Amino acid sequence: MLEIHNLSISFQRNRASFDRETLSVVSDISLSVQPGEIVALIGASGAGKSLVAHALLGLLPANATMSGEFIFKGKRLSPAGIQELRGREIALIPQSVTHLNPLTRVGKQVYRSARLSGRCADTAHTSCDRTFARYQLADTVKSMYPFQISRGMARRVLTATATAGNANLIIADEPTTGLDPEVSEQSLAHLKELATQGKGVVLITHDLENGVQIADTLVVLYEGMTVEITPARALEENDLIMHPYTRSLWQALPRNGFMSLPPTPSSSTLNRNGCLFAERCPQARPGCRQSAPSLRRVNHKLVRCNHVAG
Amino acid sequence: MKTSAIIHSFWLQKVGRLMLTLALVATLAFTLVNLSPVDPVTAYLGMDRMQIGQEQEQLIVARWGLDKGPVERFFLWTGNALKGDLGRSMIFNEPVTEVIAKRFLTSLNLMACAWLLSGIFGFVLGVLSGLYKNSLLDRCIRLYAYTVASTPSFWMGMVLLAIFSVQLGITPISGAYPPGTTSADATMWQHLHHLLLPAATLSVIGIAQIALHTREKMIDAMNSNYALFAMAQGDSRFGVAVHQALRNIALPAITLQFASLGELFGGSVLAEQVFSYPGLGKATVDAGIRGDVPLLLGITLFSAIFVFGGNTVADLLYTKLDPRITNRSEPL
Amino acid sequence: MRAPSISLPRVAAVTPIPRLTNRTRAWLACLSCITFLVMLFVAAALLGRSGLDIDFLHRKLAPSLAYPFGTDWLGRDMLTRTVLGLCRSLAIGLLAAGCSSVISIVLGIMAGTMGRRVDSVLSLLIDTVMATPHLVLLILVSFACGGGPQGIIIAVAVSHWPRLARIIRAELLQLRESEFIHLSRKLGKTPSWIALHHLLPHLLPQFMIGLILMFPHAILHAAGLTFLGFGLTPHEPSIGMLLSESMRHLSTGYWWLAILPGLSLVFTVKLFDILGNNLRTLLDPRTAQE
């Protein structure tokens, strides 16, 4: 349904009176989502996950420059084209209740979202009611303000805003952060349900566990680059070779014993000539610092590492 | 039951606060007035003082209670003030309360017009400026607002007067109604006609503050998470401004407008002086220059109540209109 | 077929717009203010007082090359009067703002250091001063002083201090709780050492900027008060006095008597306002690096 090729995003920043510097934040990210598929974008904070989401929605700030290729339902799109899609074809489930207008009643916000997705007044009302029923939100919730609803309820309301329309691609930004286990389970279950209905879901998370739980494909980001694209099943079978970074994330999960990496070097000292992960990589070899690896196909995966073999 | 108790305590607190403020203001004002080297009798009589006898002078002194000590006079004055009697104005030869009531009604037209005009225009300009941040429009509005902030309002009035009344002859030069008529005779149109320039002067200055304030709030609102989410739902920037941002920035703007009644009052003093508009502001200046102590004290107290009223309305609006505060008692 | 890729113009293609950093701006503003003051004083010295002589042959002349600001109803040169008036207004403003900021720092420090009781008394005082409109208080104080230039200066000084006093108090309260002050105390430094080495460097910039920001306000309020007829004598007129006088001649069409002196006042006030705001952005850690 959606394919992104070689997406790069950079920012311009004024340093002194006439001096501008360009910060490359995201470079060379590729991913594709099929109907009914859940793709998890996994990375630490600052890896560029949210920027990719904003790029998909055409919401990058004015000083950002983006290059790359978007293909949605077989059609190539321009930045203007992608802006046409937001709300109608692509919907966002934001991270927290702060994304709701604090002074507008919840029901009205879901209704507004339905209207913006292109529904007329009547169908917007019915679809609004339907989504409220579907996510077990009582009618009284409609007249509440965002600060009055609980976290679990907020999750369901946010999901409702994204599904009150008829979007085929759902982007869920950190759907489990700051939630207790029960509520995050429920939140993920709702995403799974959306995928079963044939919608494409992009799950943005820093938690590999989430991805392994419900996603079909994992896209692992490191410092604004894709380091691995792999089927989620593959991770459970630990013996399958994967990128050292993915492996370290996997080993850092509670069930695998909290093995952690040395801290990330600051991005200013990052060696851009060689492999970005080389500084922290347990398997780094001298050659890693000299030449940057490119994404290559190993078995059924794409890996950005010169030293994994199939 | 619970809410009514909250409302009661709110009003009790407000009334107590008002009483305390008035007492302090009265003490301060009375002390200041008593420090003045201006002799009220001389100020009242002017040149005529040479011609009246010692006896008559004694009579005046006794009538105003000037023969008593300042502390005694203060308690006398406070006691009368509590009964609603603020004394007699020397220059108008009428009870102070009546002078204030009459003059304030005249000023009220002026202030209300200016208040509404500056509020509406300031808000609209601020919203546009914040929405199209750094555009040409925004630059113009900012230049205007910052320049006006360093412009004395009385000079602005003089410029408007020189252009519209003297050069173009569109508006009258002074007063609240045509010379030779009284307030009651003058038609509605004549009143409005005379109101035009003073109100414009006051609002031209008032627009700046509210516009700059609204601009900041608008920029914050447009950068907020909820604005971002609304845009992710496919709304345009303009749509987000109308449907999301406006309701969030309107309340602070209205509150600010109420809280700045003191500046409006001060501005009206200057504007009324420029246009010889017979309102409370003009009376304040006359009382100060001609040493009309009772009137000056009365106006000081009244202006304190006026400012306090504005602040209270601002508080009230905040607590009543913001659902986050109103509905706090029913958490889920 | 070549794919139309999404790419906005590259950075290099964008012509760099000259953007000044805050530091450069502040320096420029400072330089402009100094230049302006020097020019004003030089002009005052060059023009002398000959322009103030009454000259009935050249009465009520519109601005021309010989009289750039025109002449008044007594044939006096308005340029000379404006320049001298501006000097006077600046002096009054500076004096008033200076007095006011001294009051602010004394009361601010008292409120910040002498305990809760003093603090609440002073906050009550601030509330009282703020309870009446500014102008009413100005009129009251100026009446209390019996008019005259000292009345104006005292009035402005007495009514402008609360804002700066609050800032200084807040700064002090915050400093008192900060780690490095606690540490200094534990290291056995005397209170006066702490005051000199830790408090002063924090308070001085706040104080200077408060003073500079107060200055334009003081000029404006002094001018307003003079315009209303309180204070200054017509022999040594400030801009407010000039404007008050020309008010009487405005309706007969002598616009230059009011417009040009007023404009020069606006210019002066704006200049110092820009300086104050630039310095404030420079001091504020959030905006200093932009």
Coordinates of C-alpha atoms in Angstrom, one line a residue, chain A residues 12 14 16-18 20 22 64-70 76-79, chain C residues 1 3-11 14 16-21 24:
Chain A
Q12 CA 18.9 24.1 8.5
N14 CA 21.4 29.4 11.8
A16 CA 25.9 33.0 13.4
S17 CA 25.0 36.0 11.2
F18 CA 25.7 34.5 7.8
R20 CA 24.1 28.2 8.2
T22 CA 22.7 21.7 7.7
A64 CA 13.3 20.9 7.1
T65 CA 14.3 19.6 3.7
M66 CA 13.1 16.2 2.6
S67 CA 14.1 14.0 -0.3
G68 CA 13.1 10.5 -1.3
E69 CA 10.3 8.7 -3.0
F70 CA 6.8 8.0 -1.8
R76 CA 4.1 8.3 -6.9
L77 CA 3.5 11.3 -4.7
S78 CA 4.8 14.8 -4.3
P79 CA 5.0 16.6 -0.9
Chain C
M1 CA 10.5 7.3 -16.8
A3 CA 10.6 9.4 -10.9
P4 CA 9.6 12.8 -9.7
S5 CA 11.2 12.7 -6.3
I6 CA 10.2 14.8 -3.4
S7 CA 12.9 17.3 -3.0
L8 CA 12.8 20.8 -1.8
P9 CA 15.5 23.2 -2.9
R10 CA 18.9 22.3 -1.5
V11 CA 20.4 24.5 1.1
V14 CA 19.0 29.4 -0.9
P16 CA 21.5 33.5 2.7
I17 CA 19.4 36.2 4.2
P18 CA 21.5 38.4 6.5
R19 CA 20.2 37.6 9.9
L20 CA 21.7 39.3 12.9
T21 CA 22.3 37.5 16.1
T24 CA 25.0 42.0 17.2

